[in-house]
Coordinates of C-alpha atoms in Angstrom, one line a residue:
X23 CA -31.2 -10.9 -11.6
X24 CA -29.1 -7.8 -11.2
X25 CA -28.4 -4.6 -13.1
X26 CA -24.9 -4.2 -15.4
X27 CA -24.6 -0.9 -16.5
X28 CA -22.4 0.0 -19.6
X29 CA -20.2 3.0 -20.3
X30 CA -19.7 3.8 -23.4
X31 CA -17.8 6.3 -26.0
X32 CA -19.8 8.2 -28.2
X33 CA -19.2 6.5 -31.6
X34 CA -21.0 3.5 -33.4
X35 CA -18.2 1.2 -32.7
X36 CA -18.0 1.5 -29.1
X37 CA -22.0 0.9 -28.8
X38 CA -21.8 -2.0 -31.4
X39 CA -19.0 -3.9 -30.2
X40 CA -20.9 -4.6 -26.7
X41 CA -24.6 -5.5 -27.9
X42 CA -23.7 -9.6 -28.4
X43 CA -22.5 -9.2 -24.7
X44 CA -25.3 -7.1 -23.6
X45 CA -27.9 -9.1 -25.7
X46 CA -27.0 -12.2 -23.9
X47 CA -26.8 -10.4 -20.6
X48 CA -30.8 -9.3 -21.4
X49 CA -32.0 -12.7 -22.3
X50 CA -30.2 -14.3 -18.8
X51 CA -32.5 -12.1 -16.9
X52 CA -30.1 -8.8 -16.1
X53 CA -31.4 -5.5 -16.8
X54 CA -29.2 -3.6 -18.8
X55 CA -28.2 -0.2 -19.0
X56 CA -26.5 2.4 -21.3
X57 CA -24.6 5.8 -20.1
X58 CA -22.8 7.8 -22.1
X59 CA -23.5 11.4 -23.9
X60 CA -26.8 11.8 -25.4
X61 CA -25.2 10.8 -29.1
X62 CA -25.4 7.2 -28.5
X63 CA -28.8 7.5 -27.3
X64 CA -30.6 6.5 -31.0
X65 CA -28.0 3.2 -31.7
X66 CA -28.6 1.7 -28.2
X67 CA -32.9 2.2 -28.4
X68 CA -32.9 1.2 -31.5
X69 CA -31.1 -2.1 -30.7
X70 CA -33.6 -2.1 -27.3
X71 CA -31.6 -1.7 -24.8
X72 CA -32.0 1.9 -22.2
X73 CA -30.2 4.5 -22.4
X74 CA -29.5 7.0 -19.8
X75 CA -27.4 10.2 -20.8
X76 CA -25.4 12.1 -18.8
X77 CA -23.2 15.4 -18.9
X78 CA -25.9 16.9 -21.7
X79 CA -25.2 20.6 -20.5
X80 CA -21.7 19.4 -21.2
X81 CA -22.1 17.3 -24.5
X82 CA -25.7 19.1 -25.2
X83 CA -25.2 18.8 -29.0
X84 CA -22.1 16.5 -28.9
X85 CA -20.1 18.4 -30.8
X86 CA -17.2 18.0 -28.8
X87 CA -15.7 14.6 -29.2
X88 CA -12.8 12.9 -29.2
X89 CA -12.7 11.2 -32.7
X90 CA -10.7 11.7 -35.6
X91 CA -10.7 14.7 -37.6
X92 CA -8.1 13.5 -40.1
X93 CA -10.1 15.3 -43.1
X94 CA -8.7 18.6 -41.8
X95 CA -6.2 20.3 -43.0
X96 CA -3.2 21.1 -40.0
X97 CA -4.1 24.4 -39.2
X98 CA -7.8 23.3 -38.9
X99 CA -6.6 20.7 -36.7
X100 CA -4.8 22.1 -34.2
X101 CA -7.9 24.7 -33.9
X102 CA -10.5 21.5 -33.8
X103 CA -8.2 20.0 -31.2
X104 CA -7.7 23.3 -28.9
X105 CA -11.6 23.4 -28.4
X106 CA -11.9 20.1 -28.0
X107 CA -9.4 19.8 -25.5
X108 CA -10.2 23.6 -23.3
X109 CA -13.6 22.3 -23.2
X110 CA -12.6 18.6 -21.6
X111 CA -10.3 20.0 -19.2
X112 CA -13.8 22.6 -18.5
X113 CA -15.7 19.1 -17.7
X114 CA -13.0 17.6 -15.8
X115 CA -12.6 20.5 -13.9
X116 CA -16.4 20.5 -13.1
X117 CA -16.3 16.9 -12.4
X118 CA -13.9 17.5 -9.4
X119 CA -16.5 20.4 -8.2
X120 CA -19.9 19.0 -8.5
X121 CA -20.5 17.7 -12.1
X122 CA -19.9 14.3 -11.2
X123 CA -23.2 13.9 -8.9
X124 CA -24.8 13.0 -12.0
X125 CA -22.8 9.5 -11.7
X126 CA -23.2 8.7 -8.4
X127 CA -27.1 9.8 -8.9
X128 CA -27.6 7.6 -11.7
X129 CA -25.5 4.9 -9.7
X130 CA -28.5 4.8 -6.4
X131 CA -30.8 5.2 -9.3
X132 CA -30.5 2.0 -11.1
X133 CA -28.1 0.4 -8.6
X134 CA -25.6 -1.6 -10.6
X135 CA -24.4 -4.9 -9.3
X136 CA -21.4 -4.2 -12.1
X137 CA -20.1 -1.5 -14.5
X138 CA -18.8 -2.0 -17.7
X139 CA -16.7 0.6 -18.7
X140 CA -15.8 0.1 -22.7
X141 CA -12.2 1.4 -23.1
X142 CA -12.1 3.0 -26.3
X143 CA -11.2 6.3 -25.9
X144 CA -10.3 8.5 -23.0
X145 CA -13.3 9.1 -21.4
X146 CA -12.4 5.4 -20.2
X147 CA -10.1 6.9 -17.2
X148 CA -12.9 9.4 -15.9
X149 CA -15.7 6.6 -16.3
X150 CA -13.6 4.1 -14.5
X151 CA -12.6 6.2 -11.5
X152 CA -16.2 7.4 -11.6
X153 CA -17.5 3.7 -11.1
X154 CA -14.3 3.0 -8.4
X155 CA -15.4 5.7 -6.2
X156 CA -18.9 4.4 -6.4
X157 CA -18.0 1.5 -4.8
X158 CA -19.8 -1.0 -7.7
X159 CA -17.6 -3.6 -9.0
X160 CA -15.9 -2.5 -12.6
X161 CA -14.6 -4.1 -15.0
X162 CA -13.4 -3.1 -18.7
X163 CA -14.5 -4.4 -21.6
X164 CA -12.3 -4.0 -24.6
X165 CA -13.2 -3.8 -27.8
X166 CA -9.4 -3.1 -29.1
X167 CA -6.3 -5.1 -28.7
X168 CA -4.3 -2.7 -27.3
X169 CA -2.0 -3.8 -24.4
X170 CA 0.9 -3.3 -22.4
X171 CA 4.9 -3.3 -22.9
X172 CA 5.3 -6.3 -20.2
X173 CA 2.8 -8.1 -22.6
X174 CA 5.3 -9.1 -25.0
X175 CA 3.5 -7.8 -28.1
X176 CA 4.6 -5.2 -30.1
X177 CA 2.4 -1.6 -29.8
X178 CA -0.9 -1.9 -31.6
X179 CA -0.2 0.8 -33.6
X180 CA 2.9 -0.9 -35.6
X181 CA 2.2 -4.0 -38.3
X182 CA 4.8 -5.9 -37.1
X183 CA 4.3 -9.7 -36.5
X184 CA 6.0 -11.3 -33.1
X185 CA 8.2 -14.4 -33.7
X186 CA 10.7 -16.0 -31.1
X187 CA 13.9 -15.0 -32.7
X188 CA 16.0 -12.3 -30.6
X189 CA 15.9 -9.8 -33.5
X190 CA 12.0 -9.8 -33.3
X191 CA 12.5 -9.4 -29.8
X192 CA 14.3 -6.4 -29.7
X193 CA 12.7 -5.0 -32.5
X194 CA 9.2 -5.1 -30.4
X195 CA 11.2 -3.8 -27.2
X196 CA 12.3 -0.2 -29.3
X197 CA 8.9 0.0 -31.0
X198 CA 7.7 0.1 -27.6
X199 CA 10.5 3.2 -26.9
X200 CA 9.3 4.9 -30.7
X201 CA 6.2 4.7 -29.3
X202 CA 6.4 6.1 -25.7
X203 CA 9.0 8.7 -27.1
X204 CA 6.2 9.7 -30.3
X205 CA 3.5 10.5 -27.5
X206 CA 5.5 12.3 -25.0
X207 CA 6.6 14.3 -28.3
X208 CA 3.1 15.3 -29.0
X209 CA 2.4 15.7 -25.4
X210 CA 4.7 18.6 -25.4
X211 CA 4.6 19.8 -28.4
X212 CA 0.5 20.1 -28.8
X213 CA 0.4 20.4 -24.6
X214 CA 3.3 23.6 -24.3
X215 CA 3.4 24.8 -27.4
X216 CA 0.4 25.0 -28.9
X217 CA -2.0 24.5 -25.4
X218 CA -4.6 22.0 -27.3
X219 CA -3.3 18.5 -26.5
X220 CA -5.4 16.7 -23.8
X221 CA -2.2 14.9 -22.9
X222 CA -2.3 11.2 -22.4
X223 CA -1.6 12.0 -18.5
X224 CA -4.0 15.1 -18.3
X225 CA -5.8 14.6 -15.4
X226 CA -4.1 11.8 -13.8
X227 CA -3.1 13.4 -10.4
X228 CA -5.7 15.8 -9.5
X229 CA -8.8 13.4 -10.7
X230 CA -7.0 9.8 -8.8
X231 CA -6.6 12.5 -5.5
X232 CA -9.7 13.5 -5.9
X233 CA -11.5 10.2 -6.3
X234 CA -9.1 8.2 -4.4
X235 CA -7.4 6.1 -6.5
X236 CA -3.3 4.8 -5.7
X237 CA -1.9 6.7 -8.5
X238 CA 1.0 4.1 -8.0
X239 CA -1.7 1.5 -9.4
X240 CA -2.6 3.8 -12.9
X241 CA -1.1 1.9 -16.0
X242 CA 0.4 4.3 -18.1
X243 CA 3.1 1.8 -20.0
X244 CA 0.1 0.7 -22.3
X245 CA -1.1 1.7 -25.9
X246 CA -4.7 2.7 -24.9
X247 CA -5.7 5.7 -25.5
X248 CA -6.4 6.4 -21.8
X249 CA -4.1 5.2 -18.4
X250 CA -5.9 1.9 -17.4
X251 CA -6.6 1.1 -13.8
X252 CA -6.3 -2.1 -12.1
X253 CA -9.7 -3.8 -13.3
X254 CA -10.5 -7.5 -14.7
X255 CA -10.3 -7.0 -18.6
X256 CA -12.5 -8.1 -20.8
X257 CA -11.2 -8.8 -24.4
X258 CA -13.9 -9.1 -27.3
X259 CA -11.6 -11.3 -29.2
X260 CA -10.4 -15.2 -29.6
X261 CA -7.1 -15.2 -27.5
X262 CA -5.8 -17.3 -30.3
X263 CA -6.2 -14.2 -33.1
X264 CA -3.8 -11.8 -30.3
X265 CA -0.4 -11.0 -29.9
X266 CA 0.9 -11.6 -26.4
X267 CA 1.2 -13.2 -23.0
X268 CA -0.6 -14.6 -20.7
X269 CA -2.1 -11.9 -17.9
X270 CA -4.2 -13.1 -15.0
X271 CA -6.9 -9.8 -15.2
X272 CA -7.5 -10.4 -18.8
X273 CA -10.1 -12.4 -19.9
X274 CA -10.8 -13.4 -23.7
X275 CA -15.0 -13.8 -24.4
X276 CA -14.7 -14.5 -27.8
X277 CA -16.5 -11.8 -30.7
X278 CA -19.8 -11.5 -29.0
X279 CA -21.1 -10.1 -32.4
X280 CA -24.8 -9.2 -32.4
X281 CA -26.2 -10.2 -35.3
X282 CA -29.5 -9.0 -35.2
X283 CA -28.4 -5.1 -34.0
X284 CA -30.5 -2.4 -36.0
X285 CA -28.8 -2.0 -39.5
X286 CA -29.5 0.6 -42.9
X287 CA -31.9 0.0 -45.4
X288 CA -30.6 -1.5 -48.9
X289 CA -31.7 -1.6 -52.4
X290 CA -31.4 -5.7 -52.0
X291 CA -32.8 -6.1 -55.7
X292 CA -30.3 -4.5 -57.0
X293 CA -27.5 -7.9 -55.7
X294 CA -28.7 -10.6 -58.4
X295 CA -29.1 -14.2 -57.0
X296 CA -26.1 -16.5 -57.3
X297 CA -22.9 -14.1 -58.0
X298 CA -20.3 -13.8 -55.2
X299 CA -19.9 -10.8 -53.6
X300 CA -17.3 -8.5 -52.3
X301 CA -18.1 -5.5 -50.1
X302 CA -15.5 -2.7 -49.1
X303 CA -16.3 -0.5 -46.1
X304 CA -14.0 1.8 -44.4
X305 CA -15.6 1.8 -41.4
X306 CA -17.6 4.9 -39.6
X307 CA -14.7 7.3 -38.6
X308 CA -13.5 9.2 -41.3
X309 CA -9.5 9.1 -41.4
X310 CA -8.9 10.0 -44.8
X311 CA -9.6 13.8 -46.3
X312 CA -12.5 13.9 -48.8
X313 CA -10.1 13.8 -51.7
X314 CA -8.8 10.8 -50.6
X315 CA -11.4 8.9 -50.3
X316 CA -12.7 9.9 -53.9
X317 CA -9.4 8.7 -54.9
X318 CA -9.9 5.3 -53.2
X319 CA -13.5 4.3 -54.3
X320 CA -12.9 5.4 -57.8
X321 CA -10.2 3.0 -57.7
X322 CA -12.4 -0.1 -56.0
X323 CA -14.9 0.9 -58.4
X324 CA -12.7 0.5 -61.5
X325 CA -11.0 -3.0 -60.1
X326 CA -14.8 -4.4 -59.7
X327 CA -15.5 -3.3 -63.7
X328 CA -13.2 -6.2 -64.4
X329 CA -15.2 -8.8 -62.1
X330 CA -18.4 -8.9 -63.7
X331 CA -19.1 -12.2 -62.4
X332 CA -18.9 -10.6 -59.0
X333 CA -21.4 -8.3 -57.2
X334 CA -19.7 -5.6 -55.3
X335 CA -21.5 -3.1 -52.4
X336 CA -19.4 -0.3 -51.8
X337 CA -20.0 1.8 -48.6
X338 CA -19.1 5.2 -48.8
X339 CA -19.9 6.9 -45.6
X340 CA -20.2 10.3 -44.2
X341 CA -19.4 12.9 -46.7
X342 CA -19.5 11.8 -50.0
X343 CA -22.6 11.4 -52.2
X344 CA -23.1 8.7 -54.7
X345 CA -23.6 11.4 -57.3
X346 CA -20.1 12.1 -57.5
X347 CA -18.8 8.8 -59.1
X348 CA -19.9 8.8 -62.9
X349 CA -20.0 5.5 -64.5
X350 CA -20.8 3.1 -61.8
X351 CA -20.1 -0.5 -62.9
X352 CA -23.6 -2.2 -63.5
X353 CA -22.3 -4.7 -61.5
X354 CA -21.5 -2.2 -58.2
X355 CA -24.4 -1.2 -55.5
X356 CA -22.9 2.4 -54.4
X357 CA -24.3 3.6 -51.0
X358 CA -23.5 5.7 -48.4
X359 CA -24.5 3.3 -45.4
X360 CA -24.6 -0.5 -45.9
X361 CA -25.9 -3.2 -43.5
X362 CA -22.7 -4.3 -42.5
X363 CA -24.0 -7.7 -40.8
X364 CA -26.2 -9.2 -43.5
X365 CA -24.0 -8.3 -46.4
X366 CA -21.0 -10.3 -44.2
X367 CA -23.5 -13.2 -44.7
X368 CA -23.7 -13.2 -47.9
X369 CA -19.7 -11.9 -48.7
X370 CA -16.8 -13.8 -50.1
X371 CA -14.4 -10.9 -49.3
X372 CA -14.5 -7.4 -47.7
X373 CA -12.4 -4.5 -48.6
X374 CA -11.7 -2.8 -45.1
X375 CA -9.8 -0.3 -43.0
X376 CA -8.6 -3.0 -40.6
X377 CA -11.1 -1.5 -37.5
X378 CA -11.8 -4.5 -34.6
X379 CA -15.3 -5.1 -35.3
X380 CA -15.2 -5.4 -39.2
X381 CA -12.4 -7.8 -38.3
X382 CA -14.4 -9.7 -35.4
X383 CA -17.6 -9.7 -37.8
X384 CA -15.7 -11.0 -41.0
X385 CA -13.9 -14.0 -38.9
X386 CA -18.0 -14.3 -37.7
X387 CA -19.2 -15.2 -40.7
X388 CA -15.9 -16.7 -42.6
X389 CA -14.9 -13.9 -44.7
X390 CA -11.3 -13.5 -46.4
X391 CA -10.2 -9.2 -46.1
X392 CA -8.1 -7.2 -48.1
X393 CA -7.3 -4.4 -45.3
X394 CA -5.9 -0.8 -45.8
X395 CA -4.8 0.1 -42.3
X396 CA -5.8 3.7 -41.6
X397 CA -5.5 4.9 -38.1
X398 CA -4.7 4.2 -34.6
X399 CA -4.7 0.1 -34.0
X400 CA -5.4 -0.7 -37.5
X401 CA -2.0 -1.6 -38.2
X402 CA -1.6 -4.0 -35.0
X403 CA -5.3 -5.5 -35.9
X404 CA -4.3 -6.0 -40.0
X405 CA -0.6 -7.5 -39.0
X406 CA -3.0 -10.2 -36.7
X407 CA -4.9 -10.6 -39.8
X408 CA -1.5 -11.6 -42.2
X409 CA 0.0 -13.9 -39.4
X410 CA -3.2 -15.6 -39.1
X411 CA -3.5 -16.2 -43.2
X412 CA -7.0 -14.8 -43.3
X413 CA -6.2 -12.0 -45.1
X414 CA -3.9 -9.9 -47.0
X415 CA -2.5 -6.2 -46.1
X416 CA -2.5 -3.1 -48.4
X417 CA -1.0 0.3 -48.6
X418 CA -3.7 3.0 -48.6
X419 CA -0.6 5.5 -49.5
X420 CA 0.1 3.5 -53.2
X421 CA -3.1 1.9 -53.9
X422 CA -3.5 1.9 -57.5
X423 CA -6.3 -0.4 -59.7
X424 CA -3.5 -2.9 -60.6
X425 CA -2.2 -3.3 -56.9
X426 CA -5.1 -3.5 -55.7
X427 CA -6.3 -6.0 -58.8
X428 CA -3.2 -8.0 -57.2
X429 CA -5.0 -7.7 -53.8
X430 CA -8.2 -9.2 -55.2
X431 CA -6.8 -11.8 -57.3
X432 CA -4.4 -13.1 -54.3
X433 CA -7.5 -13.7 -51.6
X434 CA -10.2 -14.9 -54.7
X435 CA -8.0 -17.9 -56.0
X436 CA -5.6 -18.8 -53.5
X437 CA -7.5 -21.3 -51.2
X438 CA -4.9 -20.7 -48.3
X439 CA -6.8 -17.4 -47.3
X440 CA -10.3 -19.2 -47.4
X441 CA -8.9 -22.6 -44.7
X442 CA -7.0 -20.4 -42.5
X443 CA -10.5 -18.0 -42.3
X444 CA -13.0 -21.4 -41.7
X445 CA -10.4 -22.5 -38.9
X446 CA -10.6 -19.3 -37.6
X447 CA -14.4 -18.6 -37.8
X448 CA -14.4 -22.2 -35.9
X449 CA -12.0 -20.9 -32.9
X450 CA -14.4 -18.2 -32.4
X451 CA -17.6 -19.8 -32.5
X452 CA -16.4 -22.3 -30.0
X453 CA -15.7 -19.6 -27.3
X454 CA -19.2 -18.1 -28.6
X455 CA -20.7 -20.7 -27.7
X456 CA -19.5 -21.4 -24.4
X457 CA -20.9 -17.5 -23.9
X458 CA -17.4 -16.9 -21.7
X459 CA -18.6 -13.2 -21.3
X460 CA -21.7 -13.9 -19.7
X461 CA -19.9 -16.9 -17.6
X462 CA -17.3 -14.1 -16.0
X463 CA -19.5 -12.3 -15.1
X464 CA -22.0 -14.4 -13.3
X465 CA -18.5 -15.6 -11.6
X466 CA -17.8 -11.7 -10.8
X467 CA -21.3 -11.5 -9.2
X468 CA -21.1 -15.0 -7.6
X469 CA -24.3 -16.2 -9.5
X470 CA -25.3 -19.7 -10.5
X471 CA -24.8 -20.8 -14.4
X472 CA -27.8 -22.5 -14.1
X473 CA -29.9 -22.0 -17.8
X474 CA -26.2 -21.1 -19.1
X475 CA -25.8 -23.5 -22.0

């Protein structure tokens, strides 16, 4: 069998969102590959899979990245973004010179039959027109639901739910405008005035002339956070949880959650045997300022001191130490890092920002969420979460112990939430089982399905 190689974006979401794919790619016979900078190297050994990194006198310490730095204060911002940004027009600058022979050597080193570039961010762009000019057949795998204004669903970034009437229509056709006009606004605002916006189309002329690309063929009319190039699309998703129409590139593989990846310790004798449980995480990326985030888990943890006959693990994340919170609920595990996967086993709801793989791993194992959209496509991901019934939407802005006590109540004794979930967890496995990712791709690389089952 061949060799796939992956791309990826240097943040535990991108890397986890691709192991069920790349697990089952491993256990066909493929050998599999990881590139991406040298921050992504620990998550993808750990889950045994190789990893190669590239660009480390460029990424060396990865300290420049990409993700969000919404715990700053403005000024800080704009100073975080204007290094960020000098130094990735430095790279792509040295890409166009001679940087980029670390791609193409890596390419005759492990030869590829296919690349799988993981569109998250937009690194996605300068990995996919590194792997077109290398001649290897590409394709993206996403692990959001962004999409395009010709798809007929409204931009991920708004909560609003598509119906047939002309109203919804043209309400999704001007959020599509707001949304265009919003990022040309901060293109030229952050981009002239301030010189520390990458731009959405940085880059887009000199590095498709330079790799020879049709710049006629670049998507920009899309809510990625990078222009998209004309490659199949894979979705890591039910098509039946999306917004949208049909598109002939775009294939949906189902969750392809991996549920034996590498996960944190945990205090497990601290859960006591036979209580439900409900566990709130707000994922890895920290959108909310430190003060913020004290304010929302001392709420969450003064809701669950009025569910004793619940268990509640509350993930706290970077930044915040579980000193801080006096008078933890005897009934509340507080930790900064929680196995994410084997407490969804045991969950009866989850608490969450609303990010795609919390989402893809609750419908995995038949949990009901109360979401607090944060950043980004969380909105767009939570409003697929209401129209589908399996789960309810909050306001991180007015959260307060007796809305959120609503919140709980709501998904905990109305059944609705818990039937519309097991239908759901049932759509998935279905097209889990069928293991559509690994079919598409044997299709792409014109190999027998024999031993597929």
């Amino acid at each position: 069998m061949g060799n796939v190689l992956f791309c990826v974006h240097p943040i535990p979401g991108s890397v986890n969102s691709c192991l069920g794919l790349a697990k089952d790619l491993k256990e066909f016979g493929y050998q599999v590959y990881f590139t991406g900078t040298k921050k992504s190297e620990k998550l993808v050994k750990l889950n045994g899979f190789e990893f190669i990194p590239l660009f480390e006198n460029w990424f060396i310490n990865d300290e420049v990245e990409l993700d969000s730095n919404e715990s700053l204060n403005f000024l800080e911002r704009l100073k975080s973004d204007r290094n960020i940004v000098n130094h990735i027009k430095k790279f792509i600058s040295a890409l166009i010179e001679t940087e980029d022979r670390q791609f193409f050597d890596l390419i005759d080193q492990i030869k590829p039959e296919l690349i799988l570039v993981v569109a998250t961010h937009y690194d996605s762009f300068i990995w996919g027109l590194l792997s077109y000019k290398s001649g290897v057949k590409t394709v993206y795998l996403h692990d959001t639901l962004c999409g395009s204004f010709m798809s007929g669903a409204p931009p991920i970034t708004t909560g609003i739910i598509p119906n047939n009437s002309a109203l919804n229509k043209i309400k999704i056709y001007f959020s599509w405008g707001v949304y265009f006009a919003q990022r040309g606004f901060q293109d030229m605002f952050y981009g002239r005035c301030i010189k520390s916006r990458l731009g959405f189309k940085y880059g887009i002329d000199k590095l498709c002339e330079h790799y020879g690309y049709p710049i006629s063929m670049v998507d920009t009319s899309t809510d990625m956070l990078a222009p998209k190039l004309t490659f199949p699309e894979m979705v890591l998703c039910a098509r039946e949880f999306d917004f949208g129409s049909e598109d002939s590139r775009r294939y949906y593989i189902g969750a392809s959650v991996h549920i034996g990846r590498d996960e944190p310790g945990f205090p497990w004798n601290m859960l006591p045997e036979g209580k439900k449980l409900v566990y709130c995480s707000l994922g890895s990326l920290e959108y909310l300022s430190r003060e913020k985030r004290i304010r929302f888990f001392g709420i969450v943890l003064a809701v669950a001191a009025g569910y004793q006959h619940y268990s509640w693990v509350i993930a706290l994340g970077n930044g915040l130490s579980v000193n801080e919170f006096k008078s933890v609920p005897t009934n509340v595990v507080l930790v900064n890092y929680a196995p994410q996967i084997s407490l969804l086993k045991k969950a009866d709801i989850m608490i969450t920002h609303g990010g795609t793989n919390s989402i893809r791993e609750c419908i995995k194992f038949g949990v009901p969420m109360i979401a607090f959209p944060l950043g980004f496509d969380q909105r767009g991901n939570v409003a697929r979460v209401v129209c589908h019934g399996i789960g309810v939407c909050g306001n991180i802005k007015n959260i307060s112990v007796g809305n959120l006590n609503d919140l709980v109540q709501t998904v905990m004794n109305n059944t609705f939430y818990h039937i519309q979930m097991r239908l759901m967890k049932k759509r998935f496995e279905n097209i889990d089982n069928e293991k559509l990712g690994l079919r598409l791709i044997n299709s792409i690389l014109g190999i027998s399905e024999m031993g597929v089952s």
